[in-house]
Coordinates of C-alpha atoms and ligand atoms in Angstrom, one line a residue:
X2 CA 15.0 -19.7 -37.0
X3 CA 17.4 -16.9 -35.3
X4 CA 19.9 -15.2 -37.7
X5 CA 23.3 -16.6 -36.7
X6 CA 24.3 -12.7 -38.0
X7 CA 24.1 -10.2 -35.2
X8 CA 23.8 -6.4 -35.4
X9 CA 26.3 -5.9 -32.7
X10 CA 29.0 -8.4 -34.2
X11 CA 31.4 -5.8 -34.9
X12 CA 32.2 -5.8 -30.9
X13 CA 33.9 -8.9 -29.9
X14 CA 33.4 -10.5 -26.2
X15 CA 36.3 -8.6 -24.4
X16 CA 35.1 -5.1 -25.7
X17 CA 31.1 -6.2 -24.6
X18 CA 32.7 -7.4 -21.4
X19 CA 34.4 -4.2 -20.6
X20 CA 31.6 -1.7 -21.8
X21 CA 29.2 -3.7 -19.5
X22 CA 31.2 -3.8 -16.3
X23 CA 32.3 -0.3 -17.0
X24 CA 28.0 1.0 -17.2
X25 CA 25.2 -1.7 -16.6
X26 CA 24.7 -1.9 -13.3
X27 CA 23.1 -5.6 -13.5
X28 CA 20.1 -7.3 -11.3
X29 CA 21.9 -8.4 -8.1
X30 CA 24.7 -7.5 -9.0
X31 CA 27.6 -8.9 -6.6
X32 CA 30.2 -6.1 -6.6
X33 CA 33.5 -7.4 -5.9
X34 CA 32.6 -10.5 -7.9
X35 CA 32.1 -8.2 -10.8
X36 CA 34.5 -6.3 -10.8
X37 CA 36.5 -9.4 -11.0
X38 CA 34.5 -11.9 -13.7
X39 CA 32.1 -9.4 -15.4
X40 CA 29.2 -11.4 -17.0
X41 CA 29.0 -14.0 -19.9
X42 CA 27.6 -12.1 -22.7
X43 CA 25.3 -14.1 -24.8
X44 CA 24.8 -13.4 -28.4
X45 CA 21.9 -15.6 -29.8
X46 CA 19.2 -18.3 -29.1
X47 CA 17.2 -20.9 -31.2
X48 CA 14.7 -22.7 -29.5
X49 CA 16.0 -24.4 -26.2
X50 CA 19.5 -23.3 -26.9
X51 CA 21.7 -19.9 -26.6
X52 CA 25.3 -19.3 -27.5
X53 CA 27.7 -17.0 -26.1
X54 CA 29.5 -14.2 -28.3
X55 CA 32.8 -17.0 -28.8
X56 CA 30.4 -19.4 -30.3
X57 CA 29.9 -21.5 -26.9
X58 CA 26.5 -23.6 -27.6
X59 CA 24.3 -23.8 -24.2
X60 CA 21.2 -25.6 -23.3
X61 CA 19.1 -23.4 -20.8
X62 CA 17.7 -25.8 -18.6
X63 CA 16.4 -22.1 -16.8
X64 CA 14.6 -20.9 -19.8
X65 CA 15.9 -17.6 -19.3
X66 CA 14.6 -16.5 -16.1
X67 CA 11.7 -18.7 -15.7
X68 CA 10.4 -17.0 -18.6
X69 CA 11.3 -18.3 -22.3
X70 CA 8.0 -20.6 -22.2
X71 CA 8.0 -21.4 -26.2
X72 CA 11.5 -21.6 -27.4
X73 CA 14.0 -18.7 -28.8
X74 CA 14.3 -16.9 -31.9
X75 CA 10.8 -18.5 -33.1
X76 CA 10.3 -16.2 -36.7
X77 CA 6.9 -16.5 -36.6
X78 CA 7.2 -14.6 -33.2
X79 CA 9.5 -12.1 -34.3
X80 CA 7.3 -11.4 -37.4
X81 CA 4.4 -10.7 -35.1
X82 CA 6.4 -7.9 -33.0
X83 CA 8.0 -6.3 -36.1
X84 CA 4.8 -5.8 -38.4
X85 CA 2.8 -4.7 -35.0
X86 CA 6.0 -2.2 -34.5
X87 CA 5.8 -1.1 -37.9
X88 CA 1.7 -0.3 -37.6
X89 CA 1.9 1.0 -34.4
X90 CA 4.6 1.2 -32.5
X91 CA 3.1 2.4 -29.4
X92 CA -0.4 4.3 -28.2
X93 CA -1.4 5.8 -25.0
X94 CA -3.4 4.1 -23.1
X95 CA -4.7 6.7 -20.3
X96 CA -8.3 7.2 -20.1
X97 CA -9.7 7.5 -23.7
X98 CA -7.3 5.9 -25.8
X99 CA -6.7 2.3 -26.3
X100 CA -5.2 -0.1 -28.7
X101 CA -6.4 -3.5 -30.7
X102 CA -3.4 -5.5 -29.4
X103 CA -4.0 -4.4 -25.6
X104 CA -8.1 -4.6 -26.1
X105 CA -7.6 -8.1 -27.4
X106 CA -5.3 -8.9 -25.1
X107 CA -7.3 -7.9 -21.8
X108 CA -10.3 -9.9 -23.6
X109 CA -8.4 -13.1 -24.4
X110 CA -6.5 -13.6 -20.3
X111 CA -10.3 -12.8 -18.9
X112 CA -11.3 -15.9 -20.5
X113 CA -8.1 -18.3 -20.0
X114 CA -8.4 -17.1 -16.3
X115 CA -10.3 -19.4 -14.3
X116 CA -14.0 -17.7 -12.5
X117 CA -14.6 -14.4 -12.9
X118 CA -11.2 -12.7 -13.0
X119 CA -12.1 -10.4 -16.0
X120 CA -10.3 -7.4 -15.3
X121 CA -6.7 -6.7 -16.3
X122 CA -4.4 -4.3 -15.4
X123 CA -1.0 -4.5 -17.5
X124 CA 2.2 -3.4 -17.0
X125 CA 6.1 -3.9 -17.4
X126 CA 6.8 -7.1 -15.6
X127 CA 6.1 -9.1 -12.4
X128 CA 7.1 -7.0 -10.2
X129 CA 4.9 -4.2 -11.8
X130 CA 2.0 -6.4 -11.4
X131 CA 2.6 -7.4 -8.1
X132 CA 2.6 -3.7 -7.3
X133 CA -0.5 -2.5 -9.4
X134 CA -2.1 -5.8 -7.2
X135 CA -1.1 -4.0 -3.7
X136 CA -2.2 -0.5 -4.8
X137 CA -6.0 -1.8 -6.3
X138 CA -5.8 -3.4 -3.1
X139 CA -5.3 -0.2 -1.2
X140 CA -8.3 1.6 -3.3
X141 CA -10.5 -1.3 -2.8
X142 CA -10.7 -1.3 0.6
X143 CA -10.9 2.3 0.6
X144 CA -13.5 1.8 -1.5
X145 CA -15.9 -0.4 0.7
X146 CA -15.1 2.6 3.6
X147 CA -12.3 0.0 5.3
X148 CA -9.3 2.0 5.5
X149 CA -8.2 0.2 8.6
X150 CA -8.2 -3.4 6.5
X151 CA -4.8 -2.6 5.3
X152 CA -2.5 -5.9 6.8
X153 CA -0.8 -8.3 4.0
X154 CA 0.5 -11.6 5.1
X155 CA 2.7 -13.7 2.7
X156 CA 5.2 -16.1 3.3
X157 CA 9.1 -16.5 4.5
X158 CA 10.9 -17.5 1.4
X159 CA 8.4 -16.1 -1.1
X160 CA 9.4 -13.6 -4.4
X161 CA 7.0 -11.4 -5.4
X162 CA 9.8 -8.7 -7.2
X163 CA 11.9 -6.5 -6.6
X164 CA 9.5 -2.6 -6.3
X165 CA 9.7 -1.0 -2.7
X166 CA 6.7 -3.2 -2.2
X167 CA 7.2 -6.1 -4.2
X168 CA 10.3 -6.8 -2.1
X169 CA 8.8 -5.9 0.9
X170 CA 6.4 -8.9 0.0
X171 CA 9.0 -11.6 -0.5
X172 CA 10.2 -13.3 2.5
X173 CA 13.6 -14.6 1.2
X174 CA 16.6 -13.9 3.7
X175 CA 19.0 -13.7 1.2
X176 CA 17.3 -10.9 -0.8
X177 CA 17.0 -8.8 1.9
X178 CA 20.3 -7.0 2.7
X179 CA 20.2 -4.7 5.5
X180 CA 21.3 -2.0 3.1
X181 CA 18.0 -1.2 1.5
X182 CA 14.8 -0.1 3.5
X183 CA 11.7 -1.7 3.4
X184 CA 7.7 -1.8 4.7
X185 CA 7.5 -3.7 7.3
X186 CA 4.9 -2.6 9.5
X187 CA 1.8 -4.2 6.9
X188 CA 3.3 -6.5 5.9
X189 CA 3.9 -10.0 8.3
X190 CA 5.9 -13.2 6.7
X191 CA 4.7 -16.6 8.4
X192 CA 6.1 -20.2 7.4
X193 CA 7.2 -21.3 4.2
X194 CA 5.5 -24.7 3.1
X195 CA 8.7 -26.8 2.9
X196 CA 8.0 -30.2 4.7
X197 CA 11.5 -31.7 3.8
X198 CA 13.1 -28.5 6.1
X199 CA 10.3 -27.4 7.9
X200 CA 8.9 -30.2 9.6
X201 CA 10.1 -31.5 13.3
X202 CA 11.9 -35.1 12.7
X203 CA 8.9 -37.6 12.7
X204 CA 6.3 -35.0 12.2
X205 CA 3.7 -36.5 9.4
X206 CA 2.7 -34.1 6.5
X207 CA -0.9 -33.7 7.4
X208 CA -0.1 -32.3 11.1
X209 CA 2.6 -30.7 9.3
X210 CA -0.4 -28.5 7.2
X211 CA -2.6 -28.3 10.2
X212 CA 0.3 -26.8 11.9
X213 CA 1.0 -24.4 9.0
X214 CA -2.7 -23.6 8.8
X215 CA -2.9 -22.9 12.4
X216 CA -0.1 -20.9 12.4
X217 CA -2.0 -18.7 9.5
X218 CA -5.1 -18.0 11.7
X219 CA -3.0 -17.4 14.6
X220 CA -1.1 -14.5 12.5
X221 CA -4.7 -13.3 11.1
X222 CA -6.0 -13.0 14.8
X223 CA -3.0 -11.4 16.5
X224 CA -3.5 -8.5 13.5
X225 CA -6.7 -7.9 14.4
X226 CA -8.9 -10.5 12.0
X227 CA -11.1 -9.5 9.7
X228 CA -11.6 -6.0 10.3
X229 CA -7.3 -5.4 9.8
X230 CA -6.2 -8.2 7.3
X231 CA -6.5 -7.4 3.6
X232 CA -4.9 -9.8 1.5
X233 CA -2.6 -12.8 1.7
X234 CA 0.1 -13.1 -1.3
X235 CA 1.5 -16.7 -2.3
X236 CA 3.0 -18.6 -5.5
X237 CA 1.2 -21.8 -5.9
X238 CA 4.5 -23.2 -6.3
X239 CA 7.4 -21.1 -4.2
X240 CA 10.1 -20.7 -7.3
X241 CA 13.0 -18.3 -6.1
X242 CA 12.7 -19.3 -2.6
X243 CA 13.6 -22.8 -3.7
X244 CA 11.0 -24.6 -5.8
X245 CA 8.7 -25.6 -2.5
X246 CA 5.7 -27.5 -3.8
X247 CA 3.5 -27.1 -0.9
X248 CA 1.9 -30.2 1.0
X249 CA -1.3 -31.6 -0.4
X250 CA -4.3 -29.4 0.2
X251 CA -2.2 -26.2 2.0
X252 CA -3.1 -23.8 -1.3
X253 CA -6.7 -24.9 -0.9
X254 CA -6.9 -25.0 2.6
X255 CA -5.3 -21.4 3.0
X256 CA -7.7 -19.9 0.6
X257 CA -10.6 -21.5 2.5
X258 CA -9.1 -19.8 5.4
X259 CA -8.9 -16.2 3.1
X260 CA -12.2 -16.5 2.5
X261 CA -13.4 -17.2 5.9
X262 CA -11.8 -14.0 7.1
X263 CA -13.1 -11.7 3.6
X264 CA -9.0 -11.4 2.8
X265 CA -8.3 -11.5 -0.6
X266 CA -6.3 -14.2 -2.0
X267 CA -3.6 -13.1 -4.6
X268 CA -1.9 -16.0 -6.6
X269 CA 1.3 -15.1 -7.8
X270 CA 1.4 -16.6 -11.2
X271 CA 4.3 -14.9 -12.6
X272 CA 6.4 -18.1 -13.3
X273 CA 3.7 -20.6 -12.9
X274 CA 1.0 -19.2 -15.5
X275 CA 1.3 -20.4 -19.2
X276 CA 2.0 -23.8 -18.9
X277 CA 5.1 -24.1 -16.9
X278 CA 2.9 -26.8 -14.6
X279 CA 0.9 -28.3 -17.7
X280 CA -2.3 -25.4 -17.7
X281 CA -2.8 -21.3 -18.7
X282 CA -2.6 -20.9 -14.6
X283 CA -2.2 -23.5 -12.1
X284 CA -4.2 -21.9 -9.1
X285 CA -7.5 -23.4 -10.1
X286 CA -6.9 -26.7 -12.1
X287 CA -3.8 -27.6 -10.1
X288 CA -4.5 -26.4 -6.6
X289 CA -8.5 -26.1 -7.0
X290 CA -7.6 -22.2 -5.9
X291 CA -10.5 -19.0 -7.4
X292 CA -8.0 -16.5 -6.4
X293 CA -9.2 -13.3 -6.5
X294 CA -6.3 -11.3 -8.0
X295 CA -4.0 -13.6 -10.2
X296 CA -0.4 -11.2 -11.0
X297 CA 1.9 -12.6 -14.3
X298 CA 4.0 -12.2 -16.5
X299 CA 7.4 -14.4 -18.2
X300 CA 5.4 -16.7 -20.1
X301 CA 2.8 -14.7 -21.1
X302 CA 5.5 -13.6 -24.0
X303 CA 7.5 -16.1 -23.4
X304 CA 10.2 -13.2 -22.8
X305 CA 10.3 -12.0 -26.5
X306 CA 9.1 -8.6 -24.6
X307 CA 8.2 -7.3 -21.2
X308 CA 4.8 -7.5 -19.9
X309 CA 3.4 -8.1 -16.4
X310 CA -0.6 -8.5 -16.0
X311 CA -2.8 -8.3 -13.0
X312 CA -6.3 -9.6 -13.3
X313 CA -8.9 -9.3 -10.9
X314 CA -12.0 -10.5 -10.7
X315 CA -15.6 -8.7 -10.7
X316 CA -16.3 -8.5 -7.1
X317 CA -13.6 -5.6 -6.9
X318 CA -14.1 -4.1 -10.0
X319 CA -18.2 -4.0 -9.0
X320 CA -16.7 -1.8 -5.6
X321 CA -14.2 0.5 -7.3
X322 CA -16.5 1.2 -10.3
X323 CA -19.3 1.9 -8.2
X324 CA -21.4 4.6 -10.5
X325 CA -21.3 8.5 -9.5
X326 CA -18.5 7.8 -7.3
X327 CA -16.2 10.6 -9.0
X328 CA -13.2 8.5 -8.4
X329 CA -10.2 7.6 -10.9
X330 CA -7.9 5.1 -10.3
X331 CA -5.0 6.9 -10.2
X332 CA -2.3 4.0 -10.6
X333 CA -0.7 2.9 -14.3
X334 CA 2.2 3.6 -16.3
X335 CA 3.3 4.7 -20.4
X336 CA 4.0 0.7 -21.2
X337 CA 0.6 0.0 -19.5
X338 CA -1.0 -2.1 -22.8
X339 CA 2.0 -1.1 -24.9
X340 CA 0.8 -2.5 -28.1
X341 CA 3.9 -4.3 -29.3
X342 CA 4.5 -6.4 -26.0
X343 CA 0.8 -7.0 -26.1
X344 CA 1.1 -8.0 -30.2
X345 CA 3.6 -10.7 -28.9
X346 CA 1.5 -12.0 -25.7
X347 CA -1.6 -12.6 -28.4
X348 CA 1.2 -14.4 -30.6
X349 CA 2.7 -16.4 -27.9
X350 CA -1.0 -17.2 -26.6
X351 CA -1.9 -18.8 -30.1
X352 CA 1.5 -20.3 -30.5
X353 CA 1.1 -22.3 -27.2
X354 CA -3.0 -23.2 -28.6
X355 CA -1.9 -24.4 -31.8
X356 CA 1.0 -26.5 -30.9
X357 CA -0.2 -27.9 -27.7
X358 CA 2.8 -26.9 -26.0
X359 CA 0.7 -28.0 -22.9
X360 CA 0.5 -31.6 -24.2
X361 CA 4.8 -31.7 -24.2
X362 CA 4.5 -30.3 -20.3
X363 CA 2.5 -33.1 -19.3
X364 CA 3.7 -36.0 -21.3
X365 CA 7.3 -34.8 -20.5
X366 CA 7.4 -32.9 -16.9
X367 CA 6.8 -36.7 -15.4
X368 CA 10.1 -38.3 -16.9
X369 CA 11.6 -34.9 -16.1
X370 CA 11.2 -35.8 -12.5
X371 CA 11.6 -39.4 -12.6
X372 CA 14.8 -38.9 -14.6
X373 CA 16.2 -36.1 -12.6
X374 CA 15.2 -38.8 -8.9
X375 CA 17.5 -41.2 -10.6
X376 CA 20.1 -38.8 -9.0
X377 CA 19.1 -39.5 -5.3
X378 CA 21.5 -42.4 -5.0
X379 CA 24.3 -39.7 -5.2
X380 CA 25.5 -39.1 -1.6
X381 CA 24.8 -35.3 -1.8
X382 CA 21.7 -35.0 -3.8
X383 CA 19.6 -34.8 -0.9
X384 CA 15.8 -34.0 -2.6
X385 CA 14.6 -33.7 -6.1
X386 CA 11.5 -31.7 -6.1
X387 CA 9.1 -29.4 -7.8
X388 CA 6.3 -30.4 -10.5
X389 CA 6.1 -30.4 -14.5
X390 CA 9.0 -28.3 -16.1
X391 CA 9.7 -26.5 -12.7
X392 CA 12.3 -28.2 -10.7
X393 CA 15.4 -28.4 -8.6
X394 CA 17.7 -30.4 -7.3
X395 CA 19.0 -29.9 -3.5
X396 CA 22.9 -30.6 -2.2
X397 CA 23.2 -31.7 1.5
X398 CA 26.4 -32.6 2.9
X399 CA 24.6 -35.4 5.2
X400 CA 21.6 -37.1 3.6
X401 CA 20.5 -38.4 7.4
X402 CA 20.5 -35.0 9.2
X403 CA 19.7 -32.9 6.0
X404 CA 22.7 -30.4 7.2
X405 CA 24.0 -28.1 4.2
X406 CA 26.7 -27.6 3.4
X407 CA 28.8 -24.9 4.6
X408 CA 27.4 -21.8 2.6
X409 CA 31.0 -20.4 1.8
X410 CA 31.5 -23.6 -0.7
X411 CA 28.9 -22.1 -2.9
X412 CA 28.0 -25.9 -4.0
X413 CA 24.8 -25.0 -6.2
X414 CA 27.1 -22.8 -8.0
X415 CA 30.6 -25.3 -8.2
X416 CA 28.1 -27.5 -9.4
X417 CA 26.3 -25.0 -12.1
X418 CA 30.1 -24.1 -13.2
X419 CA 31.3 -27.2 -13.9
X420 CA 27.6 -27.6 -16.2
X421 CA 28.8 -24.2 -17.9
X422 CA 31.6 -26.0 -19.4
X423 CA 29.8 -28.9 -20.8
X424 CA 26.7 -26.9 -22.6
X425 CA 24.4 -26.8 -19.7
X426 CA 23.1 -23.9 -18.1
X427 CA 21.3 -24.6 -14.4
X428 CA 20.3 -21.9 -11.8
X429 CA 22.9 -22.4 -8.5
X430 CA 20.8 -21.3 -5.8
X431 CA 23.0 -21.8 -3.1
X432 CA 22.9 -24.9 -1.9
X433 CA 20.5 -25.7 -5.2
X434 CA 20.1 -26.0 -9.0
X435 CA 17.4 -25.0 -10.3
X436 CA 15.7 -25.9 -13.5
X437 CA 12.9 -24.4 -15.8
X438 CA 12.9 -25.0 -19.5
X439 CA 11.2 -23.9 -22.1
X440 CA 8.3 -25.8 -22.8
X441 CA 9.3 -27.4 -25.8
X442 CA 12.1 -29.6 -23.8
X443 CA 12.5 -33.1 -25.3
X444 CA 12.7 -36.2 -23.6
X445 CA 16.2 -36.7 -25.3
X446 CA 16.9 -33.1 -23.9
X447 CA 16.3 -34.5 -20.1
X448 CA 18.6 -37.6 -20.8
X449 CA 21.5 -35.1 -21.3
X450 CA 20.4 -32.6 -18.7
X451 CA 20.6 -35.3 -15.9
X452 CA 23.6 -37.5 -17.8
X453 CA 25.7 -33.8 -17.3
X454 CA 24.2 -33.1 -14.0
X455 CA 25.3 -36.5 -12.8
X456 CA 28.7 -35.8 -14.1
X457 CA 29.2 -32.7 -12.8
X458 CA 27.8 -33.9 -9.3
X459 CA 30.8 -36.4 -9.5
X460 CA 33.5 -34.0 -10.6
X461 CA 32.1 -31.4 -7.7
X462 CA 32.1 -34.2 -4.8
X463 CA 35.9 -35.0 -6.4
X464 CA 36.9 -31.3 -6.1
X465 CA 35.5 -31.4 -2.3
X466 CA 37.2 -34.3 -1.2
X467 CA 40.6 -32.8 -3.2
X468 CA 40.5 -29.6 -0.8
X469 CA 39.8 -31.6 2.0
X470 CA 35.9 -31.0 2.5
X471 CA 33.8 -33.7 4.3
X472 CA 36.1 -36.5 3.3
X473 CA 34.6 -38.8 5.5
X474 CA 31.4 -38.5 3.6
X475 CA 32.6 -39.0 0.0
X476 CA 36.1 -41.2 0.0
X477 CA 33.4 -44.7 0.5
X478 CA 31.6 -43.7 -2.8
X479 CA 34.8 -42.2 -4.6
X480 CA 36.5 -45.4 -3.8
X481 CA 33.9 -47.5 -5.3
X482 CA 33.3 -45.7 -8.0
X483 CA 36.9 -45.8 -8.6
X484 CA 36.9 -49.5 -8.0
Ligands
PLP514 C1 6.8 -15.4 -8.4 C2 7.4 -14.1 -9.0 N1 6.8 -12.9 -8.8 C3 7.3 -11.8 -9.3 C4 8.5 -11.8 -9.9 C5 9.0 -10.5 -10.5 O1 9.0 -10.5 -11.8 P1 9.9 -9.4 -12.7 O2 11.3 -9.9 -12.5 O3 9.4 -9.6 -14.1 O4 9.6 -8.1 -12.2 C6 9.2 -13.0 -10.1 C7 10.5 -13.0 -10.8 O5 11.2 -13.9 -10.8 C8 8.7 -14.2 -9.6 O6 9.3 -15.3 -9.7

């Protein structure tokens, strides 16, 4: 259990507040917002729940950032990462040395990932893994004499980090402010897989898939096939860009497609590895995917530390460690197999083995969805969607013609703020919430994630109709409600 004692607890919330406006420039940080509001600081966290540093209890229905997997403030956790910091608190690992924790590590994800993905790279995150995946990509192909082959496709909508490249990657709109530069001429975005938005009013979801698949090979042709395209990038199930599941068969199908063109396929496992949909990965026993380069990181320590992993399979390590070659692979970093963050991935590994945390997923992630659906009949919940304990709720202002609301209303967020105040913490995506939770989420936990979600629904729609926003829409359902 997590001391309720902190370190730090001779600073109280308005000196934390004004220290980190006044220095930490945070991730996406929105300035004049900031400089306004500052940021919530949070002070401790037991199992699903954190508080802030005035006591506020919260339960994080985001697990973090996708990433707390088995619960906060676990001791047997912390135990693991302080007697592995006391033995060795860090090692080298470039060329000739190595570590037990990082050996074992390495060892253990070759055999949880599915085929023969039995190499790892490691690193600080998923963005760092995402990159180490574009650069062995790079030396592969140099490797095999195809320095032409050099093309990436991956999808509108899509996170992949936030490197140079990793960002270059991702296709989301949103993230990519014109003030910041990026690679744009090998890298090509085609459709995201999101049927409810994407799909022409009466258009089924199978010519829906043919038409994205279609749309794949055109893209793969136009660059110049097989000889120019290296490697398609793609979460099996889109998370930043909106929790898109994709329709049934498009993973499967595009990696058929991959394969038919000798373009490696790189599943971006970063939020979906470690049981978040119910397995260790989801690309082959969800999606019936043998990716050949699987990047992640979150839940492979559950957050207690940072770690990213890229693991590859044996048909490029066979090309790059072709014998007499003279080449070294000239791409890795200090924290690459840092032996405390790899001390807590081995702890979090057995912690999710022996409690079948996976179990939990799949008995619960079904009344997690059915529960949250029970929201439709709310005149702006427009879709629930996503699978297991990775989901999201969508606002529309008109259920028929899916419109949005306008995006200056901020609903995902109105909505989010109002769950602040009663103990919930969602992800506002715009015109979304978004949900992960740690793993070990109750079914009594979903009742009062949804009751509070419903609520704060209700109190948003009131607020709307209050300033005078879509009044038409709401006053029928108000009224009765009222009635
Ligand atoms: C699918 C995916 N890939 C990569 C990343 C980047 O990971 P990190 O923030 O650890 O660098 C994220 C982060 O949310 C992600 O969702």
């Amino acid at each position: 259990m997590a001391s309720s004692t902190s370190q730090f607890e001779q600073y109280n919330t308005k000196e934390i507040q004004q220290k980190d406006k006044d220095h930490f420039m945070h991730p996406w940080q929105i300035f004049d917002l900031f400089r306004e509001d500052g940021a919530l600081p949070i002070a401790r966290g037991e199992g699903c729940y954190i508080w802030d540093t005035d006591g506020n209890k919260y339960f994080d229905a985001v697990g973090g950032l996708w990433c707390n997997n088995i619960g906060l403030g676990r001791k047997d956790m912390a135990e693991a990462i302080a007697r592995q910091a006391y033995q060795l608190s860090y090692a080298s690992p470039f060329t000739d040395l190595t570590n037990a924790p990082a050996a074992l590590l390495c060892h253990k994800l070759a055999e949880l990932a599915p085929g023969n993905l039995n190499h790892v790279m490691l690193s600080c995150g998923g963005s760092t893994a995402i990159d180490s995946a574009y650069r062995l990509i790079h030396f592969y192909q140099n490797c095999r004499g195809k320095r032409d082959k050099k093309q990436i496709i991956s999808r509108i909508n899509s996170y992949h980090g936030s490197t140079f490249i990793a960002m270059s990657i991702g296709g989301k709109p949103g993230d990519r402010s014109s003030l910041f530069d990026y690679e744009d001429k090998a890298i090509h975005h085609i459709s995201c897989p999101d049927y409810y938005h994407g799909a022409e009013d009466g258009m089924s979801e199978a010519d829906y898939l043919e038409m994205l698949l279609k749309e794949f090979e055109d893209k793969i042709i136009e660059l110049g096939g097989e000889d120019k395209v290296s490697a398609y990038f793609a979460e099996p199930v889109m998370g930043a860009g909106g929790v898109i599941v994709p329709p049934e068969g498009y993973n499967k199908r595009m990696w058929e497609i991959c394969q038919k063109y000798d373009i490696l396929y790189v599943s971006d496992e970063v939020v979906t590895a470690f049981g978040r949909l119910g397995h260790w990965f989801a690309s082959k026993d969800v999606f019936d995917v043998q990716p050949d380069i699987i990047t992640s990181a979150k839940g492979l320590t559950s957050g207690y530390l940072p770690l990213g992993a890229t693991i590859f399979s044996d048909d490029i390590f066979d090309v790059i460690n072709e014998k007499d070659q003279g080449r070294c692979f000239t791409q890795g970093y200090t924290y690459s197999g840092h032996p405390v963050a790899c001390a807590a991935a081995l702890k979090n590994i057995e912690i999710l083995e022996q409690e079948n945390i996976f179990d939990n997923v799949n008995e619960v992630g079904p009344y997690f969805r059915q529960q949250l659906e029970t929201l439709l009949d709310l005149p702006i919940v427009g879709q629930v969607r996503g699978s297991k304990f990775m989901m999201c709720v969508e606002f529309v202002a008109d259920k028929e013609s899916k419109a949005l609301f306008d995006e200056s209303l901020d609903i995902g967020k109105h909505i989010a703020n109002h769950a602040d105040v009663k103990g919930l913490i969602v992800r506002p995506l715009v015109h979304l919430n978004v949900m992960s939770p740690p793993l070990i989420m109750t079914k009594e936990d979903v009742d009062f994630v949804v009751a509070t979600l419903r609520e704060c629904i209700l109190e948003t729609m009131q607020d709307l109709h209050r300033e005078g926003h879509y009044e038409d829409q709401f006053t029928d359902y108000l009224l009765r409600k009222e009635a």
